[in-house]
Short mmCIF file of C-alpha atoms in Angstrom, two decimals:
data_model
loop_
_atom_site.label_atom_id
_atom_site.label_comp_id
_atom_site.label_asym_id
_atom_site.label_seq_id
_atom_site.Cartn_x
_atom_site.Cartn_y
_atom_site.Cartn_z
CA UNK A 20 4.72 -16.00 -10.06
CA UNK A 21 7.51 -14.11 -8.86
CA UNK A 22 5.76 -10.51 -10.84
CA UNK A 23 2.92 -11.50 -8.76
CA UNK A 24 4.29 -11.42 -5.31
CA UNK A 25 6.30 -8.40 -6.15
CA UNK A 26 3.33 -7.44 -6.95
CA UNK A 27 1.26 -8.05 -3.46
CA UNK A 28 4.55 -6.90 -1.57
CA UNK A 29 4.54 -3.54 -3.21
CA UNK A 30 0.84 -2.99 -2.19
CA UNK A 31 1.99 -4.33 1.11
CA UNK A 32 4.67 -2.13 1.73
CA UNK A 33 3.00 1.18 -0.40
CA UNK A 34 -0.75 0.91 0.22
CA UNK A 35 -0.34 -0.50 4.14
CA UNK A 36 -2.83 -3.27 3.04
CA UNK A 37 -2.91 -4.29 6.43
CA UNK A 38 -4.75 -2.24 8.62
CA UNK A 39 -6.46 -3.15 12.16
CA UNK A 40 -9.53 -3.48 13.40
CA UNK A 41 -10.01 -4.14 17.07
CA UNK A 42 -12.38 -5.80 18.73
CA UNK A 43 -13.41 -6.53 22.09
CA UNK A 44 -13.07 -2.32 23.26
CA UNK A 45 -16.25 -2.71 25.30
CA UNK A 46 -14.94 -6.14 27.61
CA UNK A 47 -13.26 -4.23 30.36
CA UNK A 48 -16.18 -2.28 31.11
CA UNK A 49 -18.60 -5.34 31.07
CA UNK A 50 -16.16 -7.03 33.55
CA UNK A 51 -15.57 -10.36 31.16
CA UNK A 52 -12.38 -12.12 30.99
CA UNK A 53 -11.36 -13.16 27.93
CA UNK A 54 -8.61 -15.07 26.05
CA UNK A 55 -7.44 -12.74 23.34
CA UNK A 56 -7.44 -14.05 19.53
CA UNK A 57 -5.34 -12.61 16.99
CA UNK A 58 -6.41 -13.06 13.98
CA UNK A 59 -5.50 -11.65 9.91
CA UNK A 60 -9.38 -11.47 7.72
CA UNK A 61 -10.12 -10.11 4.48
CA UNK A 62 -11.53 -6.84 4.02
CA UNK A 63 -14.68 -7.51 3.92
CA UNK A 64 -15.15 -8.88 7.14
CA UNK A 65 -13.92 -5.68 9.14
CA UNK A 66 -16.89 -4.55 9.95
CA UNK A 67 -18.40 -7.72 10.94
CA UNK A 68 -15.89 -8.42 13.43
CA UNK A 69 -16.12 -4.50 14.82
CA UNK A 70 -19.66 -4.69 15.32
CA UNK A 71 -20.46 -4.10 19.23
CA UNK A 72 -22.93 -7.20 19.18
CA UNK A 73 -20.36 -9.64 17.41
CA UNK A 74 -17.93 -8.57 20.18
CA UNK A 75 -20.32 -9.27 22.72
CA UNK A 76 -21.27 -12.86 21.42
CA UNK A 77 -17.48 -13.64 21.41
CA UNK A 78 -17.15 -12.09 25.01
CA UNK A 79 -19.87 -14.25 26.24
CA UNK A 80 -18.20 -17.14 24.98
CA UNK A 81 -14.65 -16.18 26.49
CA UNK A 82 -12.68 -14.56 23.41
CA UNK A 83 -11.73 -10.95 22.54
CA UNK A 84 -10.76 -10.99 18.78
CA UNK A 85 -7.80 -8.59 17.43
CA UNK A 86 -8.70 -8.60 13.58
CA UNK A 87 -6.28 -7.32 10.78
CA UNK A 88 -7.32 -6.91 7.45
CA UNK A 89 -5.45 -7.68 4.53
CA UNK A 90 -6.38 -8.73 1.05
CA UNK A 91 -7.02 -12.80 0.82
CA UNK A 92 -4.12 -13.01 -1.70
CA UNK A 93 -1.97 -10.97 -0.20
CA UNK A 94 -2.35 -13.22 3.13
CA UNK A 95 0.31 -15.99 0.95
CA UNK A 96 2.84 -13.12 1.30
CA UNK A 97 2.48 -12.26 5.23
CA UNK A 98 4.36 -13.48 8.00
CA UNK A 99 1.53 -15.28 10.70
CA UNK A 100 3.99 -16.69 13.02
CA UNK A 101 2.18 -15.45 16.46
CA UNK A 102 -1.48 -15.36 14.54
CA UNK A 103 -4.42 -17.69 15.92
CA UNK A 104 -6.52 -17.62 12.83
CA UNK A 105 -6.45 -16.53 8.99
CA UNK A 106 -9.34 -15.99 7.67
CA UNK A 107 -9.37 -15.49 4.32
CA UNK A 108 -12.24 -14.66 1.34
CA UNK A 109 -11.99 -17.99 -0.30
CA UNK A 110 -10.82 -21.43 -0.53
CA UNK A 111 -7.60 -21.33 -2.85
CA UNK A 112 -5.29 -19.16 -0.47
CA UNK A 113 -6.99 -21.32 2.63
CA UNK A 114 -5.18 -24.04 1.07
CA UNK A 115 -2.22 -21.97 0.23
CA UNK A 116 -2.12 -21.10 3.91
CA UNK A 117 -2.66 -24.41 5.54
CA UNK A 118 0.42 -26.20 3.68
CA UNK A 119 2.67 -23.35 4.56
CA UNK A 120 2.10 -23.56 8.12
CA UNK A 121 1.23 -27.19 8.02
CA UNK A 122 -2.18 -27.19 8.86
CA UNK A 123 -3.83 -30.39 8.83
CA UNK A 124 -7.49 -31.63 8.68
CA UNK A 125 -10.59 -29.80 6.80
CA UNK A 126 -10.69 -26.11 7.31
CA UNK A 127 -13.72 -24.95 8.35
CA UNK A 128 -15.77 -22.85 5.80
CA UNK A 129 -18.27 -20.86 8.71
CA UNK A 130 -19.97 -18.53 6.03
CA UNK A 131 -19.92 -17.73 1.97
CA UNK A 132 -21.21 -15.04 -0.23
CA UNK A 133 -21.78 -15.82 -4.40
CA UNK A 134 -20.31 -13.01 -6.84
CA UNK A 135 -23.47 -10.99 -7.89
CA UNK A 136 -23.35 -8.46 -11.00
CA UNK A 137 -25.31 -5.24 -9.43
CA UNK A 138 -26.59 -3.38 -12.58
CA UNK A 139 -28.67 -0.02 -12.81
CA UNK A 140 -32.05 -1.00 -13.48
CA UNK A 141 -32.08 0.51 -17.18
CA UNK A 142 -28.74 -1.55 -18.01
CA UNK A 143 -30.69 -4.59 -16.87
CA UNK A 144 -33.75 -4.08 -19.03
CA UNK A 145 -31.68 -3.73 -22.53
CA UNK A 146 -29.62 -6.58 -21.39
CA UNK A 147 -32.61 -8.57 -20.83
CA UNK A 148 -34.08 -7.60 -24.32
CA UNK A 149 -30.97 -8.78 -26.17
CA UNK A 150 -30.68 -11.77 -24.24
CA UNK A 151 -27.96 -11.22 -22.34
CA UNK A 152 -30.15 -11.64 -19.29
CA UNK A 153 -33.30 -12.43 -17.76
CA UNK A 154 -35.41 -10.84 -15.27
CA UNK A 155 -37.49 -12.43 -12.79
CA UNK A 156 -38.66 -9.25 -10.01
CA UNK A 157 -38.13 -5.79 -10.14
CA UNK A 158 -34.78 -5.95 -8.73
CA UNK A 159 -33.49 -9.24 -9.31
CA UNK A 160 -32.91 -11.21 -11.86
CA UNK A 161 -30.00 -13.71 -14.12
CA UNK A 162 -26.65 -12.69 -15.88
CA UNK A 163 -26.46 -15.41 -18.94
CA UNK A 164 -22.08 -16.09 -18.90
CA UNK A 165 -21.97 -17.71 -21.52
CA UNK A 166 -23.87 -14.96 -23.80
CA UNK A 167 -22.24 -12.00 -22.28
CA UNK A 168 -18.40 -13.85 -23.11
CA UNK A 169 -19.85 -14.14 -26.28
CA UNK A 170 -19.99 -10.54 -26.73
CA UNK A 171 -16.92 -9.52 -24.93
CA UNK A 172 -15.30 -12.13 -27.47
CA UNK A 173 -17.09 -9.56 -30.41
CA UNK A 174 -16.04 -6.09 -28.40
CA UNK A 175 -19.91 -5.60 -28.66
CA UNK A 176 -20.84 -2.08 -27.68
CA UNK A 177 -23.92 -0.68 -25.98
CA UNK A 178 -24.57 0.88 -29.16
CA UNK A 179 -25.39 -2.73 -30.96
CA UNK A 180 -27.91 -3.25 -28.61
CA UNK A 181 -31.48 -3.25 -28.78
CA UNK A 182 -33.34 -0.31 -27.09
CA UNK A 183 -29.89 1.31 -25.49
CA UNK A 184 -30.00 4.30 -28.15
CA UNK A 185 -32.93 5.40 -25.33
CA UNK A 186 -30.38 5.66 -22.51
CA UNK A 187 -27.44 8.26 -23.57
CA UNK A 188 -25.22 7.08 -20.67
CA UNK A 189 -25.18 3.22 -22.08
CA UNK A 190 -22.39 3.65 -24.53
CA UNK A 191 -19.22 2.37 -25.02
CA UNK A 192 -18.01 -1.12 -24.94
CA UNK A 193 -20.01 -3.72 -22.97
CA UNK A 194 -18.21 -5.15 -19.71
CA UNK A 195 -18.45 -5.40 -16.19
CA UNK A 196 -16.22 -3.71 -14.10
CA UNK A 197 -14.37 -6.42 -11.76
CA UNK A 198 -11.39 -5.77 -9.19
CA UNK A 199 -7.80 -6.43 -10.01
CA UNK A 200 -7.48 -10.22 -10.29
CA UNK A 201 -3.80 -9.94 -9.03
CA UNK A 202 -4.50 -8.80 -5.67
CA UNK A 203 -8.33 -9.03 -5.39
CA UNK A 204 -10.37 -12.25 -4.46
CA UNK A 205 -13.46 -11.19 -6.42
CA UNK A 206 -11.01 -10.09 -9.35
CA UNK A 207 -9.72 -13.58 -9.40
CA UNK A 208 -12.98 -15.84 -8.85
CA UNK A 209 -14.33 -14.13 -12.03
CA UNK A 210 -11.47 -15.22 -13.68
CA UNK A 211 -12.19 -18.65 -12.40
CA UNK A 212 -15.83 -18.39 -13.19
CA UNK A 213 -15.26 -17.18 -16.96
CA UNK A 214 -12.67 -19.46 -17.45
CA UNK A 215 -14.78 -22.66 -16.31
CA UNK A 216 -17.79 -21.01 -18.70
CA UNK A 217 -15.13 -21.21 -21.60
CA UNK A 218 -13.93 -24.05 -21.29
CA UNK A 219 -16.75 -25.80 -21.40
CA UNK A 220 -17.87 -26.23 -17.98
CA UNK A 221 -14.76 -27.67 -17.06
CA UNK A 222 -12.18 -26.19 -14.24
CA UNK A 223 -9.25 -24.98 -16.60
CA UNK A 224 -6.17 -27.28 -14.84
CA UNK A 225 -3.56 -27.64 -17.93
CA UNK A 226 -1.09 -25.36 -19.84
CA UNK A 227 -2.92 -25.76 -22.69
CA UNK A 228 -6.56 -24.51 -21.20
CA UNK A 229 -4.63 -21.50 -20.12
CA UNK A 230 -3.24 -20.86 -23.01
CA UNK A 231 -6.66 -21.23 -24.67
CA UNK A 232 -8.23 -19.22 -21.62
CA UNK A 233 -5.86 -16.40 -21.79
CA UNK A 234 -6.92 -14.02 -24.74
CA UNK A 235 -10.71 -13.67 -23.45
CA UNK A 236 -9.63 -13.44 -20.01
CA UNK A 237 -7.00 -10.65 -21.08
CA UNK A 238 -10.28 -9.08 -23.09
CA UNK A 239 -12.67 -9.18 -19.88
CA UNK A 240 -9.67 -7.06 -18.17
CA UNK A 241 -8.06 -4.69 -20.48
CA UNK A 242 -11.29 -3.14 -21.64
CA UNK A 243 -11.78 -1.95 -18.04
CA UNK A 244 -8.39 0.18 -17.71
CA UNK A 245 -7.44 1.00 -14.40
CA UNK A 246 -9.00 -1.38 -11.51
CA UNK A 247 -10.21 -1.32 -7.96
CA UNK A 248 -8.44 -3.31 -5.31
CA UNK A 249 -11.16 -3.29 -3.00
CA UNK A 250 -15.24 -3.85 -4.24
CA UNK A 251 -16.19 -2.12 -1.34
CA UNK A 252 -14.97 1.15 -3.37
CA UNK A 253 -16.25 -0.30 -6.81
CA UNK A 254 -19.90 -0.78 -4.98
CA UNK A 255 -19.77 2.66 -3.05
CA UNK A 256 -19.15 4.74 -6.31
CA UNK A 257 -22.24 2.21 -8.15
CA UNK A 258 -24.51 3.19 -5.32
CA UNK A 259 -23.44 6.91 -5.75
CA UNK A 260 -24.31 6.61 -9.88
CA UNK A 261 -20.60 6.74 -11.08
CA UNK A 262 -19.24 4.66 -12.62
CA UNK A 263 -19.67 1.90 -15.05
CA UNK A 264 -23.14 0.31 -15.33
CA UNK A 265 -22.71 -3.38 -14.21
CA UNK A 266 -20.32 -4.27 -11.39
CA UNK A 267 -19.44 -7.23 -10.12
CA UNK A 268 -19.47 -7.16 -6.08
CA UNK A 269 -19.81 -9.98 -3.33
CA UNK A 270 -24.38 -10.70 -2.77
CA UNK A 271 -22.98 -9.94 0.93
CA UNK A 272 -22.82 -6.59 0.19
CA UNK A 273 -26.11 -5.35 -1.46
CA UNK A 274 -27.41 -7.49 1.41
CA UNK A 275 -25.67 -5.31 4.22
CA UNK A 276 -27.22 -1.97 2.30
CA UNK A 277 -30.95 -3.39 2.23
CA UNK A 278 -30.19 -4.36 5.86
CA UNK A 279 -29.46 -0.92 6.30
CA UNK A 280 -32.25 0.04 5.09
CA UNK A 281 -31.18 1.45 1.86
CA UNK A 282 -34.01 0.08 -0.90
CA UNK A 283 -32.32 1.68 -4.18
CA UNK A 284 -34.92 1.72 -7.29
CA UNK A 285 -32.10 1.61 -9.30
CA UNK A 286 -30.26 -0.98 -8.45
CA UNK A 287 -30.81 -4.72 -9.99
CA UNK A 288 -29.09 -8.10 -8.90
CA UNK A 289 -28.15 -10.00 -11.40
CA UNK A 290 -27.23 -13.56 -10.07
CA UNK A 291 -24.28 -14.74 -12.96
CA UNK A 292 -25.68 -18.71 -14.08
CA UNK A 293 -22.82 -19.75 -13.46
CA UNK A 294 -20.52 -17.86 -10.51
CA UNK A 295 -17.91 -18.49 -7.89
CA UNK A 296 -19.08 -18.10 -4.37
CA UNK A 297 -16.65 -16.66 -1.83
CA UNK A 298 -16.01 -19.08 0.79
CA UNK A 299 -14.81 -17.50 3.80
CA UNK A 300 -12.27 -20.15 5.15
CA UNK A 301 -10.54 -20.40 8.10
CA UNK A 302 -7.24 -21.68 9.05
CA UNK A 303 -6.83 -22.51 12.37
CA UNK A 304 -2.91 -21.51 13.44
CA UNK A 305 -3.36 -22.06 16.92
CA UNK A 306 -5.85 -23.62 19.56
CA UNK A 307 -7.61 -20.51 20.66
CA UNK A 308 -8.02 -20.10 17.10
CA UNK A 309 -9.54 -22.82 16.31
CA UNK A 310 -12.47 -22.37 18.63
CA UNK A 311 -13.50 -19.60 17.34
CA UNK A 312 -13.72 -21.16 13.55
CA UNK A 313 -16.38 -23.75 15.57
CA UNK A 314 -18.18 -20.70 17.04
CA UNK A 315 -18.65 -18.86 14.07
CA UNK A 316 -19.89 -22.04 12.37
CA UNK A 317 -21.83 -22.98 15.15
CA UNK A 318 -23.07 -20.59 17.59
CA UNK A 319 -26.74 -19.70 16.68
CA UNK A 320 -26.24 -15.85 17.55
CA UNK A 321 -22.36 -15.59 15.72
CA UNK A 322 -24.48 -16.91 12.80
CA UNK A 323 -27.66 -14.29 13.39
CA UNK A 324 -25.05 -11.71 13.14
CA UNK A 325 -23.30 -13.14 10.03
CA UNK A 326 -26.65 -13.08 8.56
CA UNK A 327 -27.23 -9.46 9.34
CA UNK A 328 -23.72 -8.21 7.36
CA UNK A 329 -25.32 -10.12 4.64
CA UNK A 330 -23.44 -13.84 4.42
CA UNK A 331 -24.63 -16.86 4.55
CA UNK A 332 -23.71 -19.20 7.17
CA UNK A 333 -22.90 -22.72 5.86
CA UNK A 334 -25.89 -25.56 6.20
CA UNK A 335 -29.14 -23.77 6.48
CA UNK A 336 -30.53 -21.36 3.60
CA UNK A 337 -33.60 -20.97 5.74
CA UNK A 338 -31.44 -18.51 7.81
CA UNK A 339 -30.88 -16.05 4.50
CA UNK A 340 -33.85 -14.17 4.75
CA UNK A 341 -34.32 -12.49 0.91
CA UNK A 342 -34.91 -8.90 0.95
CA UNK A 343 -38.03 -7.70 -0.86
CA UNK A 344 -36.95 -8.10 -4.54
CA UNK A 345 -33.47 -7.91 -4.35
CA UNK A 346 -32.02 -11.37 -3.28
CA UNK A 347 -32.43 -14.84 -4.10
CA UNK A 348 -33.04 -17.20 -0.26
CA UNK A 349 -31.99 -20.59 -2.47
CA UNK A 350 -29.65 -19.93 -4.86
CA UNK A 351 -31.73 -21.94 -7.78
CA UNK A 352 -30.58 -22.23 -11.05
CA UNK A 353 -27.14 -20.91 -10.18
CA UNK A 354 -24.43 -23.11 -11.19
CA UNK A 355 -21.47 -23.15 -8.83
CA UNK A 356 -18.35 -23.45 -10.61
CA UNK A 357 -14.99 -25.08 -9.11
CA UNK A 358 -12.02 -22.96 -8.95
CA UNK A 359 -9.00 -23.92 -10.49
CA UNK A 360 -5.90 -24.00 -7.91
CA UNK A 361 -3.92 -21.41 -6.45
CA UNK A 362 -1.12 -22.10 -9.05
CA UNK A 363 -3.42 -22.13 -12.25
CA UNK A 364 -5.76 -19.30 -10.94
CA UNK A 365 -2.71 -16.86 -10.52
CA UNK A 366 -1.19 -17.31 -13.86
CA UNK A 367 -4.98 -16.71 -15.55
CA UNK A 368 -4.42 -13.65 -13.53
CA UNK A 369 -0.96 -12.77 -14.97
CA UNK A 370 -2.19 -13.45 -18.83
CA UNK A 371 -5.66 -11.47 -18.07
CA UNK A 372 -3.28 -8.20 -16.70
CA UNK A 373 -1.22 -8.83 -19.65
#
């Protein structure tokens, strides 16, 4: 534990993790008071919150947000004293959060995204003919865990695959490139979505199902070398061709592209059977902060708008419209798989770094 916050202080201190994002730029010139909400988000969310139209909708309803992003583990490490709101990527620091600053009472959970493996559409079609997948549109389709840990277990290569010989860029070792599970919230729900696969569909919670955890986890890692903090850079160089063939990235993401208009022929989703979904929880630090948790749960336009940078707002799949080929609107025949706690999921992080 202690390797791992030196770990998140470094990045703190060397990488300025936290960076701002301001919004509300537009309220003096519309004339509309505002109580001012300081707030610390993941990443992800930055442009969300910067978006002209989500500043409006909080204007209307009497708040100006000041947003700083930092990573959702890294958030354990920070100093909020004088915050309104954290707003992390998923449940486990939440919780961290809300006992250090003795937060009481269920934290509200206004939108999620699942963890999606984006693959390049000739990837998808030999993984699909060697059963490590199945395909069920043009674009879309199922990652099998369970088969795919089976052959990270075997170090099986492209090679040993069915029909890859036709593709001269599918060599190597098979593995999806994740983020670094140490400092990433995608890095470590894969973790906690491989470990619950291997473990039998159960949430790994002792010493010993670490122990037992820790080899393949260490395996789905190493084989990657050096890792992204950040899947917005992991899916930027995918989009651009670079990179390694399958990527794991937040749904949220190929949904902002499509609603961008970008329609890649390459690109395939592959929806994991059994994945981690990132649930975007807040943790209300002070009253103004609070409120706006309930408005981005509630208000109809907040959740438009969450809709449009490609979440899912909490209680209505109707709202998720599916683009074309691409997305699933129900997530059917995905199994959603608990994460272990904060205290378990970081040491699977420490034995899969090594």
């Amino acid at each position: 534990m202690r390797r791992i916050a030196g770990i998140v202080l470094a990045v703190l201190l060397i990488g300025g993790v936290v960076a701002a994002v301001v919004a509300g730029r537009d309220n003096e010139a519309t004339g509309t008071a505002t109580k001012t909400v300081r707030m610390v988000i993941g990443s992800e969310k930055a442009e969300f919150f910067a978006d002209p139209d989500v500043v409006e909708a909080l204007a209307a309803k009497g708040y100006t947000v000041q947003a700083e992003t930092s990573g959702s583990w890294a958030m354990e490490g920070l100093d909020l004293e004088g915050y309104d709101l954290a707003l992390p990527s998923s449940q486990a620091p939440a919780v961290e959060l809300a006992a250090k600053y003795k937060v009481t009472g269920t934290l509200p959970r206004p939108f999620y995204s699942p963890l999606v493996v984006v693959a390049h559409k000739n990837a998808a079609e030999v993984l699909a003919g060697n059963g490590l997948a199945t395909l069920d549109a043009e674009h879309r389709g199922t990652f099998e865990m369970a088969a795919y840990l089976d052959a990270a277990r075997a170090d099986r290569t492209w090679q040993q695959l069915k029909g890859a010989d036709t593709y001269g860029e599918l060599t190597g070792t098979l593995y999806l490139s994740s983020t670094d599970p140490e400092t990433s919230n995608s890095g470590a729900l894969y973790l906690a979505a491989a470990s619950y696969v291997a473990n039998e569909g159960k949430v790994v919670a002792s010493d010993a199902e670490v122990d037992r955890a820790g080899p393949l986890l260490h395996k789905l890692v190493s084989v990657q070398g050096a890792q992204q903090s950040s899947t917005d850079a992991a899916f930027r160089d995918f989009v651009s061709g670079a990179g390694n063939p399958l990527v794991l990235v937040y749904e949220s993401q190929v949904a902002a592209l499509l609603a961008d208009g970008q329609q890649p022929d390459d690109l395939v989703v592959l929806y994991p059977d059994t994945t981690v979904n990132s649930d975007h929880t807040a943790v209300p630090l002070a009253e103004n902060g609070e409120a706006v948790a309930g408005l981005l749960a509630t208000d109809p336009r907040l959740r438009e708008l969450e809709v449009r940078h490609g979440f899912r707002p909490q209680g209505d799949t109707a709202e998720f419209a599916s683009a074309g080929t691409y997305l699933k609107q129900r997530l059917t025949g995905v199994r959603q798989a608990p994460v272990p706690t904060s205290k378990v999921l970081h040491e699977l992080a420490r034995r899969a770094r090594g």
